[in-house]
Each structure stands twice: as structure tokens, then as C-alpha cells.
mmCIF file of C-alpha atoms and ligand atoms in Angstrom:
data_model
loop_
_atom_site.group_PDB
_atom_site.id
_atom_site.type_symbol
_atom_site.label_atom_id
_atom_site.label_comp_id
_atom_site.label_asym_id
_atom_site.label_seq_id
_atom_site.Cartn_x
_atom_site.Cartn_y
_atom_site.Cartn_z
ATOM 1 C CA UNK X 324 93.862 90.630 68.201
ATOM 2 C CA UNK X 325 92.244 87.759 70.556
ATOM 3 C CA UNK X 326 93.057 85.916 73.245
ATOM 4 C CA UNK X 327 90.922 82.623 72.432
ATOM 5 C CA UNK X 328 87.774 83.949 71.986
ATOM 6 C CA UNK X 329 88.403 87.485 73.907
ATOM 7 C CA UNK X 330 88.930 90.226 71.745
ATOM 8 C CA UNK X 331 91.381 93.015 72.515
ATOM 9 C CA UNK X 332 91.663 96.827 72.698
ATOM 10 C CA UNK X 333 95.165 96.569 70.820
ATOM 11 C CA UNK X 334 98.553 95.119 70.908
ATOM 12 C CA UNK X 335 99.978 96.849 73.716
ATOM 13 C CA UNK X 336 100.424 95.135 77.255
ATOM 14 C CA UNK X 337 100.880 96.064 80.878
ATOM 15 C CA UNK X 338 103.166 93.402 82.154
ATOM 16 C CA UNK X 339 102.841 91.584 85.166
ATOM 17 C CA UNK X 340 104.901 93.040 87.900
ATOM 18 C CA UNK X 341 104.432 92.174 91.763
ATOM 19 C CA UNK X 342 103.864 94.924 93.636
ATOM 20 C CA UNK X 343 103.758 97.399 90.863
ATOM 21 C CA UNK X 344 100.526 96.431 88.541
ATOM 22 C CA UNK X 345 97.966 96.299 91.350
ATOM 23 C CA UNK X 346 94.180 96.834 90.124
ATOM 24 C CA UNK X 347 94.722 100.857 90.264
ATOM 25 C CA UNK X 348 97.647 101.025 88.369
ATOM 26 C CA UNK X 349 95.922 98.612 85.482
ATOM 27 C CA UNK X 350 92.967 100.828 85.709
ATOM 28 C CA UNK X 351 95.027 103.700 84.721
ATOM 29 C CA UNK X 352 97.408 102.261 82.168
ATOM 30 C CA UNK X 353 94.082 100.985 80.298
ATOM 31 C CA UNK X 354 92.458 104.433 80.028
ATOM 32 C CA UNK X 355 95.602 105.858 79.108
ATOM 33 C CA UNK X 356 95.888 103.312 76.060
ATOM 34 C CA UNK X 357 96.913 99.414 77.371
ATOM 35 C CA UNK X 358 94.974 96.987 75.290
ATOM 36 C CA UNK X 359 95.193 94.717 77.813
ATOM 37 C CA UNK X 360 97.299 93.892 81.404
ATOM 38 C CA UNK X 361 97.718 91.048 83.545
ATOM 39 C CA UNK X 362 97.251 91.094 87.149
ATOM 40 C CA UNK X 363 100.165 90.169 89.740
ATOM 41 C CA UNK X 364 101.123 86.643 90.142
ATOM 42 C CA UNK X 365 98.943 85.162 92.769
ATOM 43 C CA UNK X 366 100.011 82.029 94.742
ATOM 44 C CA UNK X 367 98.465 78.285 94.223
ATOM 45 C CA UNK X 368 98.519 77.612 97.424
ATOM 46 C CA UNK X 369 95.857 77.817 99.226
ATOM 47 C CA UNK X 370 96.997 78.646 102.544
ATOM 48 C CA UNK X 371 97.761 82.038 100.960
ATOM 49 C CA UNK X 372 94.282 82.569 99.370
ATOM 50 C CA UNK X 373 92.858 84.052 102.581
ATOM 51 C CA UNK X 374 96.082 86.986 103.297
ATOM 52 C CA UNK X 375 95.738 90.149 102.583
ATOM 53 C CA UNK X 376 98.023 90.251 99.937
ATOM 54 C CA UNK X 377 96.514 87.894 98.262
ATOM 55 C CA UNK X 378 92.653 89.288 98.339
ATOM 56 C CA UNK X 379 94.338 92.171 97.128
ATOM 57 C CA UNK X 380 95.912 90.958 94.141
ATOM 58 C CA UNK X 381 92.175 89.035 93.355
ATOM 59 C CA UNK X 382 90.808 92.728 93.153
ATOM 60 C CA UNK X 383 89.059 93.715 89.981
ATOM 61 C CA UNK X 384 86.802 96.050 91.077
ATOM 62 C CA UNK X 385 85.635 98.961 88.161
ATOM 63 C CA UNK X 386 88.264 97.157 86.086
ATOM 64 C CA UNK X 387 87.756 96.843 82.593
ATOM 65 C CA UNK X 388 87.707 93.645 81.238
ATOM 66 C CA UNK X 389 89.357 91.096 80.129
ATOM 67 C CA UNK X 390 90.398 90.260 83.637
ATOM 68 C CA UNK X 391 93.427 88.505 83.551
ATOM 69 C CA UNK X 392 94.682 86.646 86.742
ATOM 70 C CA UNK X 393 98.495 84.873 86.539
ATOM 71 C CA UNK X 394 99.163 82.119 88.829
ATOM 72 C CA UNK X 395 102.325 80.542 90.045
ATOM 73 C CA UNK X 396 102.995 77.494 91.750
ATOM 74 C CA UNK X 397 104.768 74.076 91.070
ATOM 75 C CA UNK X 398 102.051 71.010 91.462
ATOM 76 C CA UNK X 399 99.459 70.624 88.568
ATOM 77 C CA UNK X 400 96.161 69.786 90.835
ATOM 78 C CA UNK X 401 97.066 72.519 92.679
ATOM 79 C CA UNK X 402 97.875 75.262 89.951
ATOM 80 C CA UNK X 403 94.450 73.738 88.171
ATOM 81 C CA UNK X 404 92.251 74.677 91.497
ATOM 82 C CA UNK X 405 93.713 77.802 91.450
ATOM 83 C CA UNK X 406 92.985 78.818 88.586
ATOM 84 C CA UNK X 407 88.977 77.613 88.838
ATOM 85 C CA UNK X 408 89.267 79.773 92.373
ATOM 86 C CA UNK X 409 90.385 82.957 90.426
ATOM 87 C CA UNK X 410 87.731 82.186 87.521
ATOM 88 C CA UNK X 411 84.818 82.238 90.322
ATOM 89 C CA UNK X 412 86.089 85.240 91.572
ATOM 90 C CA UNK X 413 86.056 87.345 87.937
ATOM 91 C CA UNK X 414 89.434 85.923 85.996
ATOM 92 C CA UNK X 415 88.377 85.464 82.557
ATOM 93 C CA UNK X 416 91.423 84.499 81.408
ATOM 94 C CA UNK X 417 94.206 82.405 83.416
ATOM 95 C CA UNK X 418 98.237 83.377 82.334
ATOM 96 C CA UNK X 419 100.674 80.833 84.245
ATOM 97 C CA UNK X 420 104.087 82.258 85.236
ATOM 98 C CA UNK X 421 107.014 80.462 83.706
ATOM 99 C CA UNK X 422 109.125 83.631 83.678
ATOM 100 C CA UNK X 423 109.609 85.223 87.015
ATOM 101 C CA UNK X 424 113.583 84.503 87.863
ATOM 102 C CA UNK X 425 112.519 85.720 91.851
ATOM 103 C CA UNK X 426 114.397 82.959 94.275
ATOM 104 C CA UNK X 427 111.227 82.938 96.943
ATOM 105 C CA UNK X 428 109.387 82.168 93.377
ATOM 106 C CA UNK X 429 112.309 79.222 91.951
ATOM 107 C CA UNK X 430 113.372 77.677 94.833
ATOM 108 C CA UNK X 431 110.057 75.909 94.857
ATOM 109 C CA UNK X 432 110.459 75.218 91.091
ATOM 110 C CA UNK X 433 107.766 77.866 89.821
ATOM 111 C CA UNK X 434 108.181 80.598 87.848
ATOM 112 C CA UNK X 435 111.207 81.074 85.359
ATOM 113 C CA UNK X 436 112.447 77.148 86.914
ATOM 114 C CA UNK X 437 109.836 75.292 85.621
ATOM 115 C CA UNK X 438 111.172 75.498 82.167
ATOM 116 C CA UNK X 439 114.071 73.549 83.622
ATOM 117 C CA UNK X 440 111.470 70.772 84.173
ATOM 118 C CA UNK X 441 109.944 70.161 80.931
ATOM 119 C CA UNK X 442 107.654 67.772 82.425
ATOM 120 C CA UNK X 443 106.182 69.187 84.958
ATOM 121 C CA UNK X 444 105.941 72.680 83.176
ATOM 122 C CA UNK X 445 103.901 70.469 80.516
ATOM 123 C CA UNK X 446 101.279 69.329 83.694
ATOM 124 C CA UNK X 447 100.951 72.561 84.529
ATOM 125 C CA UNK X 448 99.670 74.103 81.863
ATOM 126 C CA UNK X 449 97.541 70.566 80.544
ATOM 127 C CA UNK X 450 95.892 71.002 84.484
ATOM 128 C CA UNK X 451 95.177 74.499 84.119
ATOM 129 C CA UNK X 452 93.943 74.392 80.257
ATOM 130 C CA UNK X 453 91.898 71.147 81.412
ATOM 131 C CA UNK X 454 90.578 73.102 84.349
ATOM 132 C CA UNK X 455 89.433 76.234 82.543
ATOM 133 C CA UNK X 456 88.111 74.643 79.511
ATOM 134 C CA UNK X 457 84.337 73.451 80.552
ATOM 135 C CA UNK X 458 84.179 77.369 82.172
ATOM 136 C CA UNK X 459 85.198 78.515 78.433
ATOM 137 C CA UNK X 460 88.632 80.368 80.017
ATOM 138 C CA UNK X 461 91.297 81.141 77.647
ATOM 139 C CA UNK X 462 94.681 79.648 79.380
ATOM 140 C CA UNK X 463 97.544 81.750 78.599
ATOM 141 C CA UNK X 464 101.538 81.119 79.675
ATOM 142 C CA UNK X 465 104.446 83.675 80.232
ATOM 143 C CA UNK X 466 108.007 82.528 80.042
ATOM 144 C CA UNK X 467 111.347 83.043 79.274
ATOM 145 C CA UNK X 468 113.826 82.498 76.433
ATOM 146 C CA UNK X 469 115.039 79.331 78.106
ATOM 147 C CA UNK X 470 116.412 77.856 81.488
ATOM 148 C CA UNK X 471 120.778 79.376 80.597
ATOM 149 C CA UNK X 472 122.670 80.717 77.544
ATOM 150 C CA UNK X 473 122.930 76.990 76.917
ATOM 151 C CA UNK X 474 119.500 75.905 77.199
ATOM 152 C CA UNK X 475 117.187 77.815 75.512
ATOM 153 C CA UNK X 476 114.054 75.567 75.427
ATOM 154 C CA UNK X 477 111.140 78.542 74.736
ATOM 155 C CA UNK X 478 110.370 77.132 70.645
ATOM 156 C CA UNK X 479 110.094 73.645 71.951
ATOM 157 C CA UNK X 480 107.868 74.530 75.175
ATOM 158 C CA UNK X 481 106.111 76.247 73.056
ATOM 159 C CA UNK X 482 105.163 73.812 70.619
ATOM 160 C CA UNK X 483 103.975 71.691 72.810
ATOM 161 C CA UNK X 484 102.071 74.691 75.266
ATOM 162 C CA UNK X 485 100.333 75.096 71.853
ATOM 163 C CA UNK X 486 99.532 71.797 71.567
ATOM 164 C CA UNK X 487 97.694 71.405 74.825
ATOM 165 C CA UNK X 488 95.718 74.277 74.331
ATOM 166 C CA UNK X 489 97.673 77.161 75.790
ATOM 167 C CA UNK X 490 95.930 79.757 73.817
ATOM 168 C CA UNK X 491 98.848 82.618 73.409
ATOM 169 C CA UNK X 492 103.094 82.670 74.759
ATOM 170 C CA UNK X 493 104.354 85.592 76.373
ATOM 171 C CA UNK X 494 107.937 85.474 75.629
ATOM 172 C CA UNK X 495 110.917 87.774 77.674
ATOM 173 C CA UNK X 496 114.206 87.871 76.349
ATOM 174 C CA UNK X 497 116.251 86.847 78.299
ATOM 175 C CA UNK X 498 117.061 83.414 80.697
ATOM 176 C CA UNK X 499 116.420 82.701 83.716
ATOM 177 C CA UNK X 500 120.061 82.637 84.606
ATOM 178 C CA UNK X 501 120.050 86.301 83.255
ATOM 179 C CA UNK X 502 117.491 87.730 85.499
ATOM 180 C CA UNK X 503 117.896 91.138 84.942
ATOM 181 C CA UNK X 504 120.773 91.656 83.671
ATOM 182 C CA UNK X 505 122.265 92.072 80.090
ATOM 183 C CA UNK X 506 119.955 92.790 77.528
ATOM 184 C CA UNK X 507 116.923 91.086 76.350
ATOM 185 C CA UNK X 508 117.385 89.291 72.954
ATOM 186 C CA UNK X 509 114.599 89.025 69.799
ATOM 187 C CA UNK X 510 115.785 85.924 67.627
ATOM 188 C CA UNK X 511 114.294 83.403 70.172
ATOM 189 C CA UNK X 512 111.097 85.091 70.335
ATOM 190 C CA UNK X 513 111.067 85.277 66.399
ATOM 191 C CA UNK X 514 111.762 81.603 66.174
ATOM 192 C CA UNK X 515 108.945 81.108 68.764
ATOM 193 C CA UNK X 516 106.920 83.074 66.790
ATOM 194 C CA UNK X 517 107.742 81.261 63.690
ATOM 195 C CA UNK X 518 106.977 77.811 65.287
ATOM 196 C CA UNK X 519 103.204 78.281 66.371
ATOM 197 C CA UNK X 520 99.926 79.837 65.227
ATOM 198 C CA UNK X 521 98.201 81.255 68.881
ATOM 199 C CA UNK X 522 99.551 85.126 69.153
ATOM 200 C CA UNK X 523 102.903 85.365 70.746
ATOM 201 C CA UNK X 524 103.978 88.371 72.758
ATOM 202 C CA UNK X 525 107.293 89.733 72.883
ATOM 203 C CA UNK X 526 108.605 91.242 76.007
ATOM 204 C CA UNK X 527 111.943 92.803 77.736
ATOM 205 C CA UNK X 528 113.322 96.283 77.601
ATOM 206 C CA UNK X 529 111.072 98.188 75.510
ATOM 207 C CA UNK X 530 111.023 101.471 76.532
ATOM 208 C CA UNK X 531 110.468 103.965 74.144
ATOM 209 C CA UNK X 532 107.750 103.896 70.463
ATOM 210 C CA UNK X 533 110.593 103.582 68.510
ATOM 211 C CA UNK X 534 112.200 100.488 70.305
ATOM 212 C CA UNK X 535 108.218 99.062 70.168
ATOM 213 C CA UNK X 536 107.835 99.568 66.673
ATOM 214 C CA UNK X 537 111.626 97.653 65.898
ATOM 215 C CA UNK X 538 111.103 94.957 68.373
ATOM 216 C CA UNK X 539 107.516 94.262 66.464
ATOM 217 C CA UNK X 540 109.101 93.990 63.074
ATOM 218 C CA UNK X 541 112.266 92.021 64.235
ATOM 219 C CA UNK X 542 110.038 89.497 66.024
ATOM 220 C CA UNK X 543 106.876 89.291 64.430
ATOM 221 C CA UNK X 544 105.308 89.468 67.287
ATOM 222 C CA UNK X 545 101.747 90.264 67.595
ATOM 223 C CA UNK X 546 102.026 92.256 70.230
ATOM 224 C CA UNK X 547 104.501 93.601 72.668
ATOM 225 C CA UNK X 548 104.215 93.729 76.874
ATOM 226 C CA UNK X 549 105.849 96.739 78.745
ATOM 227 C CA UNK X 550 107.425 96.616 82.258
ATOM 228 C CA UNK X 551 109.618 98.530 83.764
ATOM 229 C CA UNK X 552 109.652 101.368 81.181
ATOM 230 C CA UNK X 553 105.826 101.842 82.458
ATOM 231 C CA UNK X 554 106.508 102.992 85.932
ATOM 232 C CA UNK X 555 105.762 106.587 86.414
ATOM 233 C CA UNK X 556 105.330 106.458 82.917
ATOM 234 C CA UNK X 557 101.777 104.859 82.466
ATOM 235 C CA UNK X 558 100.844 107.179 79.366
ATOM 236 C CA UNK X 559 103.781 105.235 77.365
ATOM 237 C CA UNK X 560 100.885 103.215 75.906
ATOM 238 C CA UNK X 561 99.480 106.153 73.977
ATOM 239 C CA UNK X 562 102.631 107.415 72.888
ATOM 240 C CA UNK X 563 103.947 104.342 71.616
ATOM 241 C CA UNK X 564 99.950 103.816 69.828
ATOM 242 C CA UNK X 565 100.671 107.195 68.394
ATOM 243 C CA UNK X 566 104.268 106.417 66.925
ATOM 244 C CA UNK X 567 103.060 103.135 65.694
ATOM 245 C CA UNK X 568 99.476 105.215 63.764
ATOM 246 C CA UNK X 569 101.503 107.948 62.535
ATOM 247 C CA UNK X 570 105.278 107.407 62.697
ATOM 248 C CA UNK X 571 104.964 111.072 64.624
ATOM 249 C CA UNK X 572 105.996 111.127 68.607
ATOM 250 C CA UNK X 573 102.915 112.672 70.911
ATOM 251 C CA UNK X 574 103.928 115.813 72.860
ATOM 252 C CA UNK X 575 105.181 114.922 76.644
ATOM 253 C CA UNK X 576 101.833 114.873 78.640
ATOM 254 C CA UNK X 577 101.374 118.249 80.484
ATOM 255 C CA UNK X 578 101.887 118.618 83.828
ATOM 256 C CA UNK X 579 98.363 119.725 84.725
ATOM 257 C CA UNK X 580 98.237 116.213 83.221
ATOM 258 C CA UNK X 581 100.389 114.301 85.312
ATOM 259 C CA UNK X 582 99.309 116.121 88.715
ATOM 260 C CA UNK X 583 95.733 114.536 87.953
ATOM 261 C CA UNK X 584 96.642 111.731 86.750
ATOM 262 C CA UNK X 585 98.901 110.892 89.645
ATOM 263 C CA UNK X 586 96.792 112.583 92.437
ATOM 264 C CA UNK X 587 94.047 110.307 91.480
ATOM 265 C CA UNK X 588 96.000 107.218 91.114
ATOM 266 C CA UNK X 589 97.154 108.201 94.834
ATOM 267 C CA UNK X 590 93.723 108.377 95.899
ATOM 268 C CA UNK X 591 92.763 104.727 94.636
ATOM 269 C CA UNK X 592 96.379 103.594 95.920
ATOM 270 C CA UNK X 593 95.217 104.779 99.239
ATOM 271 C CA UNK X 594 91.606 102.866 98.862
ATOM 272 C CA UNK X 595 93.055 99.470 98.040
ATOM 273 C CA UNK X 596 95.885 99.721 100.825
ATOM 274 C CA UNK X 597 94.385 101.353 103.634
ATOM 275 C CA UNK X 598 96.297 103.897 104.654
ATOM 276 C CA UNK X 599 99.216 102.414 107.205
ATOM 277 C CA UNK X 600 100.723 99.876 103.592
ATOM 278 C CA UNK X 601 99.008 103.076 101.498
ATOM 279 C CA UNK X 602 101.468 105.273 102.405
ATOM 280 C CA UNK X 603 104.735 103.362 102.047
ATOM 281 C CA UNK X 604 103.882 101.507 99.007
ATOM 282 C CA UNK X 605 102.657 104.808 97.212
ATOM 283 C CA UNK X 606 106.365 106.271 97.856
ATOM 284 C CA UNK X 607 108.002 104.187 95.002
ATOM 285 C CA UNK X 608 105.102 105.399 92.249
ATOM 286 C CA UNK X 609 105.407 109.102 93.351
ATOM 287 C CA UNK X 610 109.589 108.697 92.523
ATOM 288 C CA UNK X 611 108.787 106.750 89.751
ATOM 289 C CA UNK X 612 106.363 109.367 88.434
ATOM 290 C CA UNK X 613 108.449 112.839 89.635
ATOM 291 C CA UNK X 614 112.063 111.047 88.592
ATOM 292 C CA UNK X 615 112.665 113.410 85.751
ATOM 293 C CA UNK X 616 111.408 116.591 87.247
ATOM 294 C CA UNK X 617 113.825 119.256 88.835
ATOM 295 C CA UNK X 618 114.310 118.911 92.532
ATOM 296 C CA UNK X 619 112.922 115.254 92.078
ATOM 297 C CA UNK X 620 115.420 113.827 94.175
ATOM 298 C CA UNK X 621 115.144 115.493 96.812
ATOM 299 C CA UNK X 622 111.462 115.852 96.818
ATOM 300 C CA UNK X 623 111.449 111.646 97.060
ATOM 301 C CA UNK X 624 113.487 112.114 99.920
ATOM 302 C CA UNK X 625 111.375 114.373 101.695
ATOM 303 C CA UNK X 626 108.437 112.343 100.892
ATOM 304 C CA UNK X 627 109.571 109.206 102.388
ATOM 305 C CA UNK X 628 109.802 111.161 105.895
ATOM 306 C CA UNK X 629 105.998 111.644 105.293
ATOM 307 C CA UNK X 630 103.578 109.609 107.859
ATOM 308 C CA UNK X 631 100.837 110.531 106.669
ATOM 309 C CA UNK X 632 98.441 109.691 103.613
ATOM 310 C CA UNK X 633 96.996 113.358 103.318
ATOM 311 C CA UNK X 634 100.228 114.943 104.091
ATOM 312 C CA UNK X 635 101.606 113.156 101.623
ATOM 313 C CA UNK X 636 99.199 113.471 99.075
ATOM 314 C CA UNK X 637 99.031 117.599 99.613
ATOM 315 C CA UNK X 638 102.693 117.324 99.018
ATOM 316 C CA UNK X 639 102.363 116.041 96.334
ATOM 317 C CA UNK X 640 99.924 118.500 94.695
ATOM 318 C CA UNK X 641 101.916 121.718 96.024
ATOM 319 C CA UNK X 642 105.354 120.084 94.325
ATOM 320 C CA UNK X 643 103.405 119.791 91.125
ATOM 321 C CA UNK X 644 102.161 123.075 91.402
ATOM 322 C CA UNK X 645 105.511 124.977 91.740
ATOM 323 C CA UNK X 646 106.632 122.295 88.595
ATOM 324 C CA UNK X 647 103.842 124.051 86.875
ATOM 325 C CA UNK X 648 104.866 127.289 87.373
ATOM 326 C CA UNK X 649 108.491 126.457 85.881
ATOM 327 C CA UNK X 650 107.104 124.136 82.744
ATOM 328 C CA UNK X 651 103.589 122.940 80.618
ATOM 329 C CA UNK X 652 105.046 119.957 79.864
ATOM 330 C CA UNK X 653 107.183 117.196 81.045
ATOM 331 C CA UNK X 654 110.827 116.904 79.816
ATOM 332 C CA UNK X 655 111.394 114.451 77.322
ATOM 333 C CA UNK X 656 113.202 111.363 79.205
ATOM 334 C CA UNK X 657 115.560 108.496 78.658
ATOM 335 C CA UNK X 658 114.019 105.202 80.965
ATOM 336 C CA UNK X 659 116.935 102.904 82.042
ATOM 337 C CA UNK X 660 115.485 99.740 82.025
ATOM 338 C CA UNK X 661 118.572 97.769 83.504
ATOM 339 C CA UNK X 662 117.763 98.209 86.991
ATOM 340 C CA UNK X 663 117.911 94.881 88.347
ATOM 341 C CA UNK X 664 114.721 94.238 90.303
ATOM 342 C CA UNK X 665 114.763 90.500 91.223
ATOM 343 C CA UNK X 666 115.449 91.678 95.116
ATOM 344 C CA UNK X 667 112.494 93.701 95.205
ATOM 345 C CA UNK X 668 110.707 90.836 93.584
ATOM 346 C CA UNK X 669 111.841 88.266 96.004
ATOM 347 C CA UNK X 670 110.253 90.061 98.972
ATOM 348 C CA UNK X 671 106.781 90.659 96.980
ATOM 349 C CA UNK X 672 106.539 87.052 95.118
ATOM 350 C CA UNK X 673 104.365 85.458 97.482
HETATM 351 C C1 FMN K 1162 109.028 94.721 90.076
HETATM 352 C C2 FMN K 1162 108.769 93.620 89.071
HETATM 353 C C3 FMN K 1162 107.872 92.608 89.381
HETATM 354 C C4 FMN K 1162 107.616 91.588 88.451
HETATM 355 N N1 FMN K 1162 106.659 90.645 88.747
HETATM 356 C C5 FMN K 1162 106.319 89.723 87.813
HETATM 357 C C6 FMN K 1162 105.224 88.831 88.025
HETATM 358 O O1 FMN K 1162 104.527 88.869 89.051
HETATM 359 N N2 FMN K 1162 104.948 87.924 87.045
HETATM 360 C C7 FMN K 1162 105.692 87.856 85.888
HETATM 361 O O2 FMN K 1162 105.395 87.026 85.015
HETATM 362 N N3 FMN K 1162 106.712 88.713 85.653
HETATM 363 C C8 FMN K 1162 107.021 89.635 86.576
HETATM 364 N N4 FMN K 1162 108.009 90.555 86.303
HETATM 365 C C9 FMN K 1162 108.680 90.528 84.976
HETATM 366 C C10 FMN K 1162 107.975 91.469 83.988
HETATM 367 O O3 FMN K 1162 106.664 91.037 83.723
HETATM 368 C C11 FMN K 1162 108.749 91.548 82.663
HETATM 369 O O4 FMN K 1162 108.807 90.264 82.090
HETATM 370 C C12 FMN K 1162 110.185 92.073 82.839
HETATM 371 O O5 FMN K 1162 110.222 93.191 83.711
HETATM 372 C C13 FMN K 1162 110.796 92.455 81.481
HETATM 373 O O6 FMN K 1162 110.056 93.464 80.857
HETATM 374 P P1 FMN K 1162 110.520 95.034 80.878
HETATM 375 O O7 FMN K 1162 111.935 95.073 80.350
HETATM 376 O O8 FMN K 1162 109.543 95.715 79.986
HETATM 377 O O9 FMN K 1162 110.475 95.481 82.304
HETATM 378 C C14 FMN K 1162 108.286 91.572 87.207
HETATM 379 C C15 FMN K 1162 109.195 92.590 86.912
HETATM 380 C C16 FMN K 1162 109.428 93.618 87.809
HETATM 381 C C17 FMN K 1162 110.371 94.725 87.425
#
């Protein structure tokens, strides 16, 4: 599979969560079999370029490529010069966010909104394709089924996306009324499928090989993006490869496994944050990760009393330790993926 002229790994995507997908957590859910992931929306405006949460989100370093950088924003000019800024700075391809439902996000009319303005969604993405063209930068676009239950616009967005050059259509199932809730639906992102020739991904609660493997054949997709079901879970990809090669489920990784993995993906947590925004915004991948384990529960709890980065790492590695003792392997485990995140979102959209 490409994207343009960028040729891919596989069919299996990291989606783009705030927050969640930062440059350490993409490193690891590539090596542990993501084709390809998108970094964390970063702002158009310009005031914004300069914060630290911003530089943060523009970090690519060690990552393997493609580097993929979404914007957001809701003026053309301004969503255009953002995405040249991200291009100097390593993007090599540009995704535009037309799906995020996050009120900080829509009450300025980007994200999941703009697909409630069919003209100015269609300025966006003629800017940014315009933009990146002379520098050779695939333009890609993320969005949703449609604006309600009564306006579900994504087949004729993305004709014309495909017309001006938007080179491949994420597509989540639901609306933008929906946020989270309910349950992502197929058929639109079949017909969407049906109505253009770039690649088309499909997207919204797949979380488990077998539920990738059905939402591929009901859609047609040519590939399919993974959120939620990802967290703590970043060796999904190569289980859901597996299923798809050999119609055989891979053994749960062992916990020697997962006590590397995750120690390590602490460490490079702890690099990117500094230590003070380290140590808090590490808590939520160590639950994520140990959710399924006995004493999990109250292991989080004790962990979020930890002030320290080393402490807190060394925890850690002794809880995963006595888990070894008791087990090789993780338990096999069901991922809800109707938590409703659009809260967390809100506070992390900028
Ligand atoms: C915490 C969180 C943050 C998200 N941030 C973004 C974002 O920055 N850009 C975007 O296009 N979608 C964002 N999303 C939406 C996901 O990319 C994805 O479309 C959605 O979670 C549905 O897929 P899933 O059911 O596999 O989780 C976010 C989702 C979550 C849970």
C-alpha cells in the first residue's frame, strides 16, 4: 500500500490520539508491527507553534519514517502554512483532522465540525494540498461518517477531497454528534470506499484480529487504524498481522515481554517529558498496560501516589517481577472500547 508516492510497511495504523500517540509510543507500536501512525493533532495557529506542547508533538526524533504530522485548525491560509511549517521540520506527509468531536477542537469549527461546512472543509484541504504539492507532500484527511444521524456527508466530501488531490480518507464510524458513544458503523465507509480510487482507511472500535479481519472484508477498506484498543496494548499490531497471515491467534506476549517493553517505553516517556509532566502523564500508560493483571487496580492506585520518576519506574519493575513469578504470559483480555474519551480530549486538543 502507498500513500501518494510513500510506500508502506502494511495496512495496519496507529491512530491519532492527543496525548496518547506521542513520538515514543509510535516508536514502539511500529517495531511491534504498525505499518504506519500519525502523530497528534498539532494546532494552525501559530501562536501555539512555540509551547511546549506543541514542540513536543513536532518530535520525530529516531522515528521511522513516513513521518506523518495532522493539523487542525479552521482558516485555509492558515492550515496551508502550517502544514509547510511541519514539512520543514520532517512531516513527509500532512493528514488534516476532520474527525476529532473534542469541543475546545469544534467550537472553533475544526475538527469533526468542519464537515458541517462543506465549503470551508473544501479550502482546507485545496490550501493544504496546494501548499504541499511543489515540496512533493502527500496530503491526507481524517474524518467522520458525517456531521448527525441525518447528515452523513463522508461519500460526497470525499469525492470531492479526491478531487483536489487529497491523496487517501481516513474514515471513523461514527458522527460527530455521536462522539463516543454507540457503536461505530461500516456501510458508510464501504460506500466511501466504493466512491473513490486513493486508499481509504476504516476506523472505530476495532479491537481484537478477528474484528480487523471482518471490518476489512465488510468495508473494503485498504487498511484499518486502531485507537483505543492500542493502549497498553501496543503489540495488537502483530497479533492482528498474525490472524490476518495465518487465520491462527499469536500467544499473549510474555511478561518478561511486557516488563521490557514497558520499562523502556517509560524511560523514553520520561526523556520527552522531563520528569515533573513525565511522571503524571506516564500514570495512564502504566494502567493502561497492567489493567488486566491481578492486583492491577490497586497497583494504579498506589502508583499515582508516586512523586517520583525512578520510584516509579522501580515500581514498576518489582510489580512485574512478582507478576512473573505467578504467570509467563499475559491473560488473554477483552478491550472495552466504549469508554467515552472526548473529556480527556478536550483538555489535550490544543
Ligand atoms: C484520547 C484520544 C485522543 C484522540 N485524539 C485524536 C486526534 O488528535 N486526532 C484525531 O484525528 N483523532 C483523535 N482521536 C480519535 C481516534 O483517532 C479514533 O478515530 C477514535 O478513537 C476511534 O477509533 P478506536 O475505536 O480504534 O479508538 C482521539 C481518540 C482518543 C481516544
Amino acid at each position: 500500500m502507498h500513500i501518494g508516492h510513500i510506500p508502506l510497511a502494511n495496512r495496519l495504523f496507529v491512530a491519532p490520539m492527543a496525548g496518547v500517540t506521542d513520538r515514543p509510543f509510535r516508536q514502539l507500536c511500529k517495531a511491534l508491527g504498525a505499518g504506519y501512525a500519525v502523530s497528534e493533532m498539532v494546532t494552525s495557529r501559530k501562536d501555539l507553534w512555540n509551547s511546549l506542547k506543541t514542540s513536543r508533538r513536532a518530535n520525530h526524533e529516531g522515528e521511522p519514517g513516513p513521518i506523518a504530522v495532522q493539523i487542525a485548525g479552521t482558516d485555509a491560509a492558515m492550515m496551508a502554512e502550517a502544514a509547510l511549517y511541519n514539512v520543514d521540520r520532517g512531516a513527509q506527509i500532512i493528514d488534516i483532522n476532520m474527525g476529532c468531536p473534542a469541543k475546545k477542537v469544534c467550537n472553533k469549527w475544526a475538527g469533526s465540525a468542519l464537515m458541517q461546512n462543506e465549503p470551508l472543509a473544501i479550502e482546507i484541504a485545496q490550501a493544504v494540498v496546494d501548499a504541499c504539492a511543489p515540496r512533493n507532500v502527500p496530503v491526507t484527511l481524517k474524518m467522520r461518517t458525517g456531521w448527525s444521524q441525518d447528515h452523513r456527508n463522508a461519500v460526497a466530501l470525499a469525492r470531492v477531497f479526491e478531487s483536489v488531490g487529497i491523496q487517501m480518507l481516513t474514515v471513523h464510524g461514527r458522527t460527530r454528534e455521536q462522539g463516543y458513544r454507540g457503536h461505530a458503523e461500516y456501510d458508510t465507509i464501504a460506500a466511501v470506499k466504493a466512491a473513490v480510487r486513493v486508499p481509504v482507511v476504516a476506523n472505530g472500535d476495532i479491537t481484537s484480529p478477528e474484528k480487523a479481519k471482518a471490518v476489512l472484508a465488510a468495508t473494503g477498506a485498504d487498511a484499518v487504524m486502531i485507537g483505543r484498543a492500542a493502549q497498553g496494548r501496543p503489540w495488537i499490531f502483530r497479533e492482528i498481522a498474525h490472524y490476518l497471515a495465518t487465520g491462527e491467534h499469536l500467544a499473549p506476549p510474555l511478561v518478561a515481554e511486557v516488563r521490557r517493553l514497558l520499562l523502556d517505553h517509560l524511560q523514553d516517556h520520561y526523556r520527552l517529558y522531563g520528569e515533573s509532566t513525565g511522571l503524571r502523564s506516564a500514570r495512564k500508560h502504566i494502567a493502561w498496560y497492567l489493567r488486566a493483571l491481578p492486583g492491577g487496580e490497586a497497583f494504579r492506585q498506589h502508583i499515582n501516589t508516586i512523586e517520583d520518576c525512578s520510584e516509579q519506574w522501580h515500581a514498576v519493575a518489582r510489580y512485574l517481577d512478582a507478576i512473573a513469578q505467578q504467570m509467563d504470559r499475559l491473560p488473554p483480555v477483552a478491550y472495552p472500547a466504549d469508554a467515552d474519551p472526548s473529556e480527556e480530549q478536550e483538555g489535550l486538543a490544543a
